[in-house]
mmCIF file of C-alpha atoms and ligand atoms in Angstrom:
data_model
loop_
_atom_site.group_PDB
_atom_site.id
_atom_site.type_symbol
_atom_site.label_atom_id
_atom_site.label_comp_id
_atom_site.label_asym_id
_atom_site.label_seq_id
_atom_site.Cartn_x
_atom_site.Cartn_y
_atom_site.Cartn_z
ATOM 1 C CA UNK I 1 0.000 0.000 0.000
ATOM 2 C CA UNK I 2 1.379 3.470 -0.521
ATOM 3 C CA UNK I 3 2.202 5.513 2.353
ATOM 4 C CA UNK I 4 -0.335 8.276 2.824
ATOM 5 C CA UNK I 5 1.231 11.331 1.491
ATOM 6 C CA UNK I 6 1.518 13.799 4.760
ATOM 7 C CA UNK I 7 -0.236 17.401 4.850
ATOM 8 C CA UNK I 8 0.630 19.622 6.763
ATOM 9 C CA UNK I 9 -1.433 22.883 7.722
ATOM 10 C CA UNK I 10 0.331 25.932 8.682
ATOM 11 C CA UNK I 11 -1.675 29.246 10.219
ATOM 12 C CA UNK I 12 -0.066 32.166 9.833
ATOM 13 C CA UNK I 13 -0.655 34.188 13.216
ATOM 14 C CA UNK I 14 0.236 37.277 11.499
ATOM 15 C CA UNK I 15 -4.046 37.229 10.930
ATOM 16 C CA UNK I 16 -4.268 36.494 14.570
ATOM 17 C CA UNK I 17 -5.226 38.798 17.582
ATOM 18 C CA UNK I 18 -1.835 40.271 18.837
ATOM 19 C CA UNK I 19 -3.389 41.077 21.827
ATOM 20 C CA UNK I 20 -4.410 37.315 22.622
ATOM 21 C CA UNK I 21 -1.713 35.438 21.138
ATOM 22 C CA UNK I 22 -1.569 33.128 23.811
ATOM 23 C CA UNK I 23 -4.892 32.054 23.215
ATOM 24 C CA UNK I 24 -4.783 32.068 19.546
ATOM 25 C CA UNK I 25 -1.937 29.919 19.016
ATOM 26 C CA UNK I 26 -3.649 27.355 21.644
ATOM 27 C CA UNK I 27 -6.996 27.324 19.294
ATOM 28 C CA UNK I 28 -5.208 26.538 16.087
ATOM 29 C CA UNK I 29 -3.316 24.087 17.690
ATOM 30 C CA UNK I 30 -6.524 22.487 19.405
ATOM 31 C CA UNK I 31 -8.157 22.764 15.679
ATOM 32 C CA UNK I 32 -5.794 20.194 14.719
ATOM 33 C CA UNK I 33 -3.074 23.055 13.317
ATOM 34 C CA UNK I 34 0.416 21.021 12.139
ATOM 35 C CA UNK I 35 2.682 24.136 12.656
ATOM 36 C CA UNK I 36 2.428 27.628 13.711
ATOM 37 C CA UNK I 37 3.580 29.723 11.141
ATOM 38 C CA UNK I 38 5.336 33.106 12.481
ATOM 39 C CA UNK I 39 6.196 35.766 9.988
ATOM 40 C CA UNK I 40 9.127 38.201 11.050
ATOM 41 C CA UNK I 41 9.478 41.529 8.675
ATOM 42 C CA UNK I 42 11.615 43.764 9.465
ATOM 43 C CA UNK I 43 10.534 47.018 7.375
ATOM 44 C CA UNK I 44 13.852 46.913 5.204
ATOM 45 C CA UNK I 45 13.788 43.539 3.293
ATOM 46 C CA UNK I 46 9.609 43.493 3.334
ATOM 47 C CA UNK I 47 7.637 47.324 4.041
ATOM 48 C CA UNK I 48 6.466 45.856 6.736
ATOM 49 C CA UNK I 49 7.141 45.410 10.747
ATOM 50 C CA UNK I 50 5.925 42.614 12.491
ATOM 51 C CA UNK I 51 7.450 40.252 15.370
ATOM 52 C CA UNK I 52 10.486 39.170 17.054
ATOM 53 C CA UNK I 53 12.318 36.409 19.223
ATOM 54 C CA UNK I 54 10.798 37.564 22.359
ATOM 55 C CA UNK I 55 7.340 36.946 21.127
ATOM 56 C CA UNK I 56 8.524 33.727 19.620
ATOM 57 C CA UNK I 57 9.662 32.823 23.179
ATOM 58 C CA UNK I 58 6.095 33.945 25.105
ATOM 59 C CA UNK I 59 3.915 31.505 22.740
ATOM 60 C CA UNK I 60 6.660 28.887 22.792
ATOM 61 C CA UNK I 61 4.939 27.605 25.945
ATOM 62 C CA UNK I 62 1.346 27.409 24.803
ATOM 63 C CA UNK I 63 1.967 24.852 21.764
ATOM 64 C CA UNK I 64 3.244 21.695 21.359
ATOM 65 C CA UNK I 65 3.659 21.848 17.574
ATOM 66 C CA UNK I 66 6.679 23.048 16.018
ATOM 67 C CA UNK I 67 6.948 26.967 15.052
ATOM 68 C CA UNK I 68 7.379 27.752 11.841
ATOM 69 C CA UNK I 69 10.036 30.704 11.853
ATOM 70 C CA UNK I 70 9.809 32.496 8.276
ATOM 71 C CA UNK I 71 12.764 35.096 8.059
ATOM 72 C CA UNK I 72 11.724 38.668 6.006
ATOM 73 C CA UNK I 73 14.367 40.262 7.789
ATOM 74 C CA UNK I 74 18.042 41.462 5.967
ATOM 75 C CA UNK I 75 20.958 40.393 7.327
ATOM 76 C CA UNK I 76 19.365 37.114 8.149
ATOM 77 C CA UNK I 77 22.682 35.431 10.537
ATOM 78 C CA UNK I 78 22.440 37.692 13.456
ATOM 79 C CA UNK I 79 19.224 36.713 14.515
ATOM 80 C CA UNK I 80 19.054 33.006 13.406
ATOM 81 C CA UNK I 81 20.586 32.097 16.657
ATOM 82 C CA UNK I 82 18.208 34.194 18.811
ATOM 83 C CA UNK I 83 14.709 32.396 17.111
ATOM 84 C CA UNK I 84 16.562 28.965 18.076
ATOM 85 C CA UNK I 85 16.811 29.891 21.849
ATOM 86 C CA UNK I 86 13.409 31.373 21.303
ATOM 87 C CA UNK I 87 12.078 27.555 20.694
ATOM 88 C CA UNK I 88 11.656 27.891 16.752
ATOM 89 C CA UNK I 89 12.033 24.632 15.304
ATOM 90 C CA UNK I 90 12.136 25.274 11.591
ATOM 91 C CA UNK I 91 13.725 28.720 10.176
ATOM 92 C CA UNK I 92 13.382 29.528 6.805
ATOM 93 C CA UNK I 93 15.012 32.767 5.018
ATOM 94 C CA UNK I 94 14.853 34.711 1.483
ATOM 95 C CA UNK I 95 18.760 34.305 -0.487
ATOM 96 C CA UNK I 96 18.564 37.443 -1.721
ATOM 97 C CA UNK I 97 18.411 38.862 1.919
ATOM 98 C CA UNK I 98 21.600 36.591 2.795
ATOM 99 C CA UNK I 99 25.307 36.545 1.627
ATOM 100 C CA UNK I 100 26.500 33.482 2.265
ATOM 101 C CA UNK I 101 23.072 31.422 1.424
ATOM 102 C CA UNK I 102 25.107 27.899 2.237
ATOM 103 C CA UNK I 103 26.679 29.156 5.337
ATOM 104 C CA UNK I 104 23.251 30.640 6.992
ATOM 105 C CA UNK I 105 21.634 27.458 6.321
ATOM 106 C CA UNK I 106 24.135 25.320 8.100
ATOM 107 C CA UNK I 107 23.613 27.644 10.654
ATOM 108 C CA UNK I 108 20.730 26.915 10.805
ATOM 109 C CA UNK I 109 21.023 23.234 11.263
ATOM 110 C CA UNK I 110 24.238 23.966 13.576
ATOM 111 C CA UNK I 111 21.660 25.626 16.141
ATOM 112 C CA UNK I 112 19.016 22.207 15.810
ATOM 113 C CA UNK I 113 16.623 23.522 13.671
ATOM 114 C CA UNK I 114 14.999 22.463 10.372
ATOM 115 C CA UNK I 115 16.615 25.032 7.600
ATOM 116 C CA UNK I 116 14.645 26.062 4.450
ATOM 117 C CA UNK I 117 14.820 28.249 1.962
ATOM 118 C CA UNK I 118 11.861 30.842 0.462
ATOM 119 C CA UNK I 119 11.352 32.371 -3.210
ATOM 120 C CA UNK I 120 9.416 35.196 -3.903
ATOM 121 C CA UNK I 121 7.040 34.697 -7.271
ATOM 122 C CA UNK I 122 10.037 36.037 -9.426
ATOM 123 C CA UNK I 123 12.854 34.665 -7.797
ATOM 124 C CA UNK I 124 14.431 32.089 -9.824
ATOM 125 C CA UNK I 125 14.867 28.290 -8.356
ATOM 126 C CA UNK I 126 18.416 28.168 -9.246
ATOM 127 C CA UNK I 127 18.876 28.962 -6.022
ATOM 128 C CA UNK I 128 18.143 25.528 -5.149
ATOM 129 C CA UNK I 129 20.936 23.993 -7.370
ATOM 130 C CA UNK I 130 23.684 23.722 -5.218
ATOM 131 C CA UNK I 131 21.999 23.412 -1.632
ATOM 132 C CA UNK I 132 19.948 20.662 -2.304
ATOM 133 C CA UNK I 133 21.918 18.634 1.069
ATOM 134 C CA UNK I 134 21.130 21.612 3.316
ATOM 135 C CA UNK I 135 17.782 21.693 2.594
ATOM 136 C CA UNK I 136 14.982 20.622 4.983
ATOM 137 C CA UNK I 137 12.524 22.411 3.506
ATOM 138 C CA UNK I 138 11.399 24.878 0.254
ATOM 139 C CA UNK I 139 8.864 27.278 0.577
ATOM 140 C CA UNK I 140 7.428 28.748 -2.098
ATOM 141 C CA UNK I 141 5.816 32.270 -1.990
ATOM 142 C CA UNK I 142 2.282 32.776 -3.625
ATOM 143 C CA UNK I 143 2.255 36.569 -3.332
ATOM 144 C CA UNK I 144 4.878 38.991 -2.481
ATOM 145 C CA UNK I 145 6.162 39.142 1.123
ATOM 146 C CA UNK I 146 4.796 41.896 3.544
ATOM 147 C CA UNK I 147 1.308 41.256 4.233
ATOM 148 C CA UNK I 148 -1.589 38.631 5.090
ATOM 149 C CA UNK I 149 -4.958 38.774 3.121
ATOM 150 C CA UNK I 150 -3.565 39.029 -0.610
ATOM 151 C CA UNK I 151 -4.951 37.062 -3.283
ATOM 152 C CA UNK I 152 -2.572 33.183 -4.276
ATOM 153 C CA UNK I 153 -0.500 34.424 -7.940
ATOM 154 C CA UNK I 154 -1.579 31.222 -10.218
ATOM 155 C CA UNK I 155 1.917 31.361 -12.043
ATOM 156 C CA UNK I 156 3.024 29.618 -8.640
ATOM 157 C CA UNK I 157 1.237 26.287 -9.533
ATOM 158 C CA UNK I 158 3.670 25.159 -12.213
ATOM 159 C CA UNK I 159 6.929 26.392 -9.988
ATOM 160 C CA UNK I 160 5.947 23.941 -7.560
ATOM 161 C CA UNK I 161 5.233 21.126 -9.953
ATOM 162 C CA UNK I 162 8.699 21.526 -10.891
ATOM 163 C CA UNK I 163 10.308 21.984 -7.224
ATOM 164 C CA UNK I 164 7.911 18.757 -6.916
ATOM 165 C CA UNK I 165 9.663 17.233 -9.371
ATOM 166 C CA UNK I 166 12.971 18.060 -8.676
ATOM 167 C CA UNK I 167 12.477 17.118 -5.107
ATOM 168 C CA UNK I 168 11.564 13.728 -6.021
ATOM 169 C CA UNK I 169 14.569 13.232 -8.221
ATOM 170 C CA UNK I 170 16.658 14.538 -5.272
ATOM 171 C CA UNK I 171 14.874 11.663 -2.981
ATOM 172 C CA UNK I 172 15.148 8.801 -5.777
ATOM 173 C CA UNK I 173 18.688 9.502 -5.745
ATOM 174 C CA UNK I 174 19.022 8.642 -2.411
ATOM 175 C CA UNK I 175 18.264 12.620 -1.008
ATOM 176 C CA UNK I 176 16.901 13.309 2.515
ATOM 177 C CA UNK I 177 13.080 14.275 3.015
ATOM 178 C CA UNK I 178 12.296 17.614 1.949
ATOM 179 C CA UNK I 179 9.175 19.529 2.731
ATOM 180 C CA UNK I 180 7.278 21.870 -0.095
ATOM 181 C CA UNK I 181 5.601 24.572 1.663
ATOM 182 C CA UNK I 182 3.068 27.604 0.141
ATOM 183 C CA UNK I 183 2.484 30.376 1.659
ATOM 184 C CA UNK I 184 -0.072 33.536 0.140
ATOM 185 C CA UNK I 185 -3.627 33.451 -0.306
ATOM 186 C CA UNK I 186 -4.103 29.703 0.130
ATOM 187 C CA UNK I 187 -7.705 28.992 1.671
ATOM 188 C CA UNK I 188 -10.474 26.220 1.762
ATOM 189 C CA UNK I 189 -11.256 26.795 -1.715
ATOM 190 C CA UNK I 190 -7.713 26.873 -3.555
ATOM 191 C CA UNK I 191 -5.939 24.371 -1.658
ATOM 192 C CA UNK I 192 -6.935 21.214 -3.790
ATOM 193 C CA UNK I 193 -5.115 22.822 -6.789
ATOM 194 C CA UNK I 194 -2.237 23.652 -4.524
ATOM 195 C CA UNK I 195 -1.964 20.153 -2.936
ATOM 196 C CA UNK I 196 -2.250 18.721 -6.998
ATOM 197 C CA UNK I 197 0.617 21.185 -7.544
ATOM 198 C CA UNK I 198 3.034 19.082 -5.120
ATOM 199 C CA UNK I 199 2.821 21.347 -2.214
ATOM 200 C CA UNK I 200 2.801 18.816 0.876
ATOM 201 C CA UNK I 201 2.789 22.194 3.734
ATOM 202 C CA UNK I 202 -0.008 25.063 3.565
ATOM 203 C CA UNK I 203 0.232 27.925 5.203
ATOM 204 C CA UNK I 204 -2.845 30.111 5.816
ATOM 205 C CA UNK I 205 -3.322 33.000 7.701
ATOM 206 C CA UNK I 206 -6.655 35.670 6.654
ATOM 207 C CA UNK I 207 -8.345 32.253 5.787
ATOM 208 C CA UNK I 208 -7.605 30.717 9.301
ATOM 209 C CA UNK I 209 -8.030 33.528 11.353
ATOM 210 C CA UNK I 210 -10.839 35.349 9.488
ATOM 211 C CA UNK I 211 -13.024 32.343 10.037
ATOM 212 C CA UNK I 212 -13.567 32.020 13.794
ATOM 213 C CA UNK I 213 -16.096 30.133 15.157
ATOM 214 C CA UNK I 214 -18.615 31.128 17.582
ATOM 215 C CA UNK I 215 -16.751 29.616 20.726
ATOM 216 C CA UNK I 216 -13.662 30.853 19.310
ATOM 217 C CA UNK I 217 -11.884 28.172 18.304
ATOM 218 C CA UNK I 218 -11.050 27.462 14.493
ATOM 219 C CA UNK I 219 -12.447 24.033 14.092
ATOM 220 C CA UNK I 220 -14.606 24.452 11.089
ATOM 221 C CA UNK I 221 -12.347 26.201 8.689
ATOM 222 C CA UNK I 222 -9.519 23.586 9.702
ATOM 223 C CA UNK I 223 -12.184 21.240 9.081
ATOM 224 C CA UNK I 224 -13.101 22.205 5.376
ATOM 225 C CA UNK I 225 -9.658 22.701 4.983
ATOM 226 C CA UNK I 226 -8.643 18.942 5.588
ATOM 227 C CA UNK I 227 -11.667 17.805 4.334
ATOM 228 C CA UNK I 228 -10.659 19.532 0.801
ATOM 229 C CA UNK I 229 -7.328 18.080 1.007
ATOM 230 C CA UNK I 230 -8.643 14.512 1.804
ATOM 231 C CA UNK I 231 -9.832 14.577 -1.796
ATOM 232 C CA UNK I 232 -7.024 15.899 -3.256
HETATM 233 C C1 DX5 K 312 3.204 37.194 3.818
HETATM 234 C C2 DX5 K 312 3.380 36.131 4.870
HETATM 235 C C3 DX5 K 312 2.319 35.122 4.954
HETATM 236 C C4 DX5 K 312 0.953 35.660 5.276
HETATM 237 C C5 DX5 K 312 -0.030 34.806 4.571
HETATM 238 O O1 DX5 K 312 4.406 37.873 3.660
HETATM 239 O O2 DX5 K 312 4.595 35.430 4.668
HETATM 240 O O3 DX5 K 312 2.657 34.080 5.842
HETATM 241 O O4 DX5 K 312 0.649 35.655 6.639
HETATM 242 O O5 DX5 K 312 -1.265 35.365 4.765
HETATM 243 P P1 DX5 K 312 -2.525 34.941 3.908
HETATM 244 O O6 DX5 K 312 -2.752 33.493 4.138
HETATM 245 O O7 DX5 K 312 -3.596 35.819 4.443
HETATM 246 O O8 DX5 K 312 -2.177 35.231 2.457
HETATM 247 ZN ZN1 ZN K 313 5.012 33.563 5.853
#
């Protein structure tokens, strides 16, 4: 039998409420949430400002799940080894915002975290062609970096069929396990043409937290989300 293709789901908490993180994080998480993912901008790589290691650090507590650590920040070294103490578990960064793009992802790995690497819609995947061994994961961007709530950029579906397929290659030659994560605009109704795509890790944010329930939890839009991706 073949083994059941894992799928991960990945809300973004820059949609949550900052002033109940604690609680937020906790929902997802009891909604069946894979991974929290936490969005760092730094107003000079992205125009935008969000979060740092400290608040990594005050959530670490209230999840079991690993956090998702996604770097818009330039320099990207200096603070890799701050998210690590801050309990992140995977920490992913844009090349263009690093120098040495094989050195910051061994040090990534060096301080016991999952390393990845993100491309904006135009960046090219060449990128990829020489890290492939430092890679634990690849995220693909599906709008430009900055903000939550914009609309998934279609061109994206056939750049991850072909990360998909070089991915496999990499693993039928003998390659370690690589994730394929999305992130931008992905919700309930897009994520079946995402998942066909090869992406195996969905981050969400606007469509998460813009769907509350009544009791304030996030059960039913996790729920049509993993009932979409059942089928796909
Ligand atoms: C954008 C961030 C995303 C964002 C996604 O720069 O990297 O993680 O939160 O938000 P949605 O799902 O609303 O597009
Ligand atoms: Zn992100």
């Amino acid at each position: 039998m073949p083994t059941p293709i894992a799928r991960r789901i990945a809300p973004s908490i820059l949609s949550a409420d900052f002033a109940r993180l604690g609680d937020e994080v906790r929902a997802v998480e009891a909604a069946g949430a894979d991974l929290i993912h936490f969005d760092v901008m730094d107003n000079h790589y992205v125009p935008n400002l969000t979060i740092g290691p400290l608040v990594c650090e005050a959530i670490r507590p209230h999840v079991k799940i690993p956090i998702d650590v996604h770097l818009m920040v330039k320099p990207v070294d200096r603070i890799v080894p701050d998210f690590a103490k801050a309990g992140a578990n995977i920490i992913t960064f844009h090349p263009e915002a690093s120098d040495h793009v094989d050195r910051t992802l061994a040090l990534i790995r060096d301080h016991g975290c999952k390393a990845g690497l993100v491309f904006n819609p135009a960046t090219p995947l060449a990128w990829l062609d020489h890290v492939m061994d430092k890679l634990d994961i690849v995220l693909l961007m599906s709008v430009n970096p900055g903000f939550g709530g914009q609309k998934f950029i279609a061109s994206t579906l056939p750049k991850l069929r072909e990360v998909r397929a070089r991915i496999d290659a990499w693993r039928a030659g003998g390659g370690q396990e690589i994730w394929l994560e999305v992130d931008g605009g992905v919700k309930a109704d897009n994520i079946v043409g995402v998942a066909a795509a090869g992406a195996d890790t969905f981050v969400a944010g606007s469509a998460v937290f813009g769907a509350r329930d009544p009791d304030g939890g996030y059960r039913g839009v996790m729920g049509r989300m993993r009932q979409a991706l059942s089928g796909a």
